[in-house]
Amino acid sequence: MKNEVAVVIVGAGPAGLATSACLNLLSISNIILERENCCASLWRHRAYDRLNLHLAKEFCHLPHMPHPPTAPTFIPKKDFIQYLEDYVSHFDVKPKYCRMVESAAFDGKAKRWCVMATNSESGVAEEYSCRFLVVATGENSKEFIPDVPGLESFNGEVLHSSKYKSGSKYSGKAVLVVGCGNSGMEIAYDLANYGAKSSILVRSPFHVLTKEIVQLGMTLLKSSPRNMVDDLVLSLGKLHFGDMSKYGIVSPSKGPFYLKETTGKSPVIDVGTLKKIESGDIQVLPELKRVDGNEAIFANGNSHRFDAIVFATGYRSTARKWLKEDDYLLNQDGMPKHDFPNHWKGKNGLYCAGFSRRGLAGLSMDAQNVANDIKMCYNNEM
């Protein structure tokens, strides 16, 4: 049986929910197809327990529903999940869960997209026909663990950060965290708090700021030039943390907001990790060259034994595995070919939301742009 609808949205993360809500407000019929059995599965099932939103609440809400004044400035994971549930209810968003999209191809003759999905609960194949297709599976669709020579010989536990919940089970154990982004730095801190012998691998320069400094910077960006804001936050960061280069942490030559805008790379928001590094509770190590049993060998020639390795090495998009016949919107890595702010619109009614590398604020912009453009196209075709 073919299901006909104006818009199919693939993915029920925040980007998909926001797009559906915006379309609902414009009275445009839409369906969300989600492979998991719930919305926002990344937040529910693949985030560590102590996670709070690293940005202030004014930069972390979805369209048409800001956080209430009573909400804390930096919202805990459980409160954000509740916010998403309230959002779904308020805007009557109704995802179809356990739908694994197998393919999506444009029929040039019918001028419609044909989306094939499998209901993972029943095993039944389903077909959806739509005029517009929105890819909202996001940047964080599949866990990525890099190839490390000898990793298969490691006798301890190897896990991606998406499987890490708490350091409580690692007390007294030596744990290596690979990846020094926000997740890696906070996991290393969490491990140290629970009495683990925590080490973190640092390969390249990155900025470290407090959440308050970032909040100030993002507020000033509304009215001040980026280079001035970068200079200010870097000065405040240096005043707060001092020189961390002696611990192996070096800042890039370009400012944090410049890098966020041009590369999508965020500064690390410190939760207390740097104090643990200064005190010796967390050890900073250079590039990992290979693993030999429980020994990890590093670029400086030193080796250390570990009981567990946590890879906080990010995710990859999987959209190109099922999206067919698109040579304009997404590249082979499943990321937009075009730079922000022109990244979200493809051809033949194809769009993407949540790929701007600008967090919740960016995906909210995507959702509104997509919905408004669909409305305009819809009106022109009527």
Coordinates of N, CA and C in Angstrom, one line a residue, residues 6-10 15-16 18-24 26 28 30 63 132-136 329 341-346 349-355 362-378:
A6 N 2.3 15.1 1.6 CA 3.0 16.2 1.0 C 4.5 16.1 1.3
V7 N 4.9 15.8 2.5 CA 6.3 15.9 3.0 C 6.6 14.6 3.8
V8 N 7.7 14.0 3.4 CA 8.3 13.0 4.3 C 9.6 13.5 4.9
I9 N 9.7 13.4 6.2 CA 10.8 13.8 7.0 C 11.5 12.5 7.5
V10 N 12.8 12.4 7.2 CA 13.5 11.2 7.7 C 14.3 11.6 8.9
A15 N 15.9 18.1 14.8 CA 15.7 18.7 13.5 C 14.4 18.3 12.8
G16 N 14.2 17.0 12.9 CA 13.0 16.4 12.3 C 11.7 16.9 13.0
A18 N 11.4 19.7 14.8 CA 11.2 21.1 14.5 C 10.6 21.3 13.1
T19 N 11.1 20.6 12.1 CA 10.6 20.7 10.8 C 9.1 20.4 10.7
S20 N 8.8 19.2 11.3 CA 7.4 18.8 11.4 C 6.5 19.8 12.1
A21 N 7.0 20.4 13.2 CA 6.2 21.4 13.9 C 5.9 22.6 13.0
C22 N 7.0 23.1 12.3 CA 6.8 24.3 11.5 C 5.9 24.0 10.3
L23 N 5.9 22.8 9.8 CA 5.0 22.4 8.7 C 3.5 22.3 9.2
N24 N 3.4 21.8 10.4 CA 2.1 21.7 11.0 C 1.4 23.1 11.2
L26 N 1.9 25.5 9.4 CA 1.5 26.0 8.0 C 0.4 25.1 7.4
I28 N 0.6 21.9 6.5 CA 1.1 21.1 5.4 C 1.3 19.7 5.9
N30 N 2.5 16.1 6.7 CA 3.9 15.5 6.7 C 3.9 14.3 7.6
P63 N 12.0 26.0 17.3 CA 11.1 27.1 16.8 C 9.8 27.2 17.5
F132 N 7.7 16.5 -1.4 CA 9.0 17.1 -0.7 C 9.6 16.1 0.2
L133 N 10.9 16.0 0.2 CA 11.6 15.1 1.1 C 12.6 15.9 1.9
V134 N 12.6 15.7 3.3 CA 13.5 16.4 4.2 C 14.4 15.3 4.9
V135 N 15.7 15.5 4.6 CA 16.7 14.6 5.3 C 17.0 15.3 6.6
A136 N 16.6 14.6 7.7 CA 16.8 15.2 9.1 C 17.5 14.2 10.0
L329 N 22.7 18.2 -3.3 CA 22.6 18.7 -1.9 C 23.7 18.1 -1.0
P341 N 24.9 30.0 4.6 CA 23.6 29.6 4.9 C 22.8 29.0 3.7
N342 N 23.6 28.5 2.7 CA 22.9 28.0 1.5 C 23.0 26.4 1.4
H343 N 23.0 25.8 2.5 CA 23.3 24.3 2.6 C 22.0 23.5 2.6
W344 N 20.8 24.1 2.9 CA 19.7 23.3 3.3 C 18.7 22.9 2.1
K345 N 18.9 23.6 0.9 CA 17.9 23.4 -0.2 C 18.6 22.7 -1.3
G346 N 18.0 21.6 -1.8 CA 18.5 20.9 -3.0 C 17.6 21.1 -4.1
G349 N 12.6 19.4 -4.8 CA 11.9 19.3 -3.5 C 12.6 18.5 -2.4
L350 N 13.9 18.5 -2.5 CA 14.8 17.8 -1.5 C 15.4 18.9 -0.6
Y351 N 15.4 18.6 0.7 CA 15.9 19.5 1.7 C 16.7 18.7 2.7
C352 N 17.5 19.4 3.5 CA 18.1 18.8 4.7 C 18.0 19.8 5.9
A353 N 17.9 19.3 7.1 CA 17.8 20.1 8.3 C 18.6 19.4 9.4
G354 N 19.4 20.3 10.1 CA 20.2 19.8 11.1 C 21.6 19.4 10.7
F355 N 22.1 20.0 9.6 CA 23.4 19.7 9.0 C 24.3 20.9 9.0
G362 N 21.1 26.4 14.9 CA 21.2 26.2 13.5 C 20.1 25.3 12.9
L363 N 19.8 24.2 13.6 CA 18.8 23.3 13.1 C 17.4 24.0 13.1
S364 N 17.2 24.9 14.1 CA 16.0 25.6 14.2 C 15.8 26.6 13.0
M365 N 16.9 27.2 12.6 CA 16.9 28.0 11.4 C 16.6 27.2 10.1
D366 N 17.2 26.0 10.1 CA 16.9 25.1 8.9 C 15.5 24.7 8.9
A367 N 14.9 24.3 10.0 CA 13.5 23.9 10.0 C 12.6 25.0 9.5
Q368 N 12.8 26.2 9.9 CA 11.9 27.3 9.5 C 12.1 27.6 8.0
N369 N 13.4 27.6 7.6 CA 13.7 27.9 6.2 C 13.0 26.8 5.3
V370 N 13.2 25.5 5.7 CA 12.6 24.4 4.9 C 11.1 24.5 4.8
A371 N 10.4 24.7 6.0 CA 9.0 24.8 6.0 C 8.4 26.0 5.2
N372 N 9.1 27.1 5.3 CA 8.6 28.3 4.6 C 8.8 28.1 3.1
D373 N 9.9 27.5 2.7 CA 10.1 27.3 1.3 C 9.2 26.3 0.7
I374 N 8.9 25.2 1.5 CA 7.9 24.2 1.0 C 6.5 24.9 0.9
K375 N 6.2 25.8 1.8 CA 4.9 26.5 1.7 C 4.8 27.3 0.5
M376 N 5.9 28.0 0.1 CA 5.9 28.9 -1.1 C 5.8 28.0 -2.3
C377 N 6.6 26.9 -2.4 CA 6.5 26.0 -3.5 C 5.1 25.4 -3.7
Y378 N 4.6 25.0 -2.5 CA 3.2 24.3 -2.5 C 2.2 25.3 -3.0

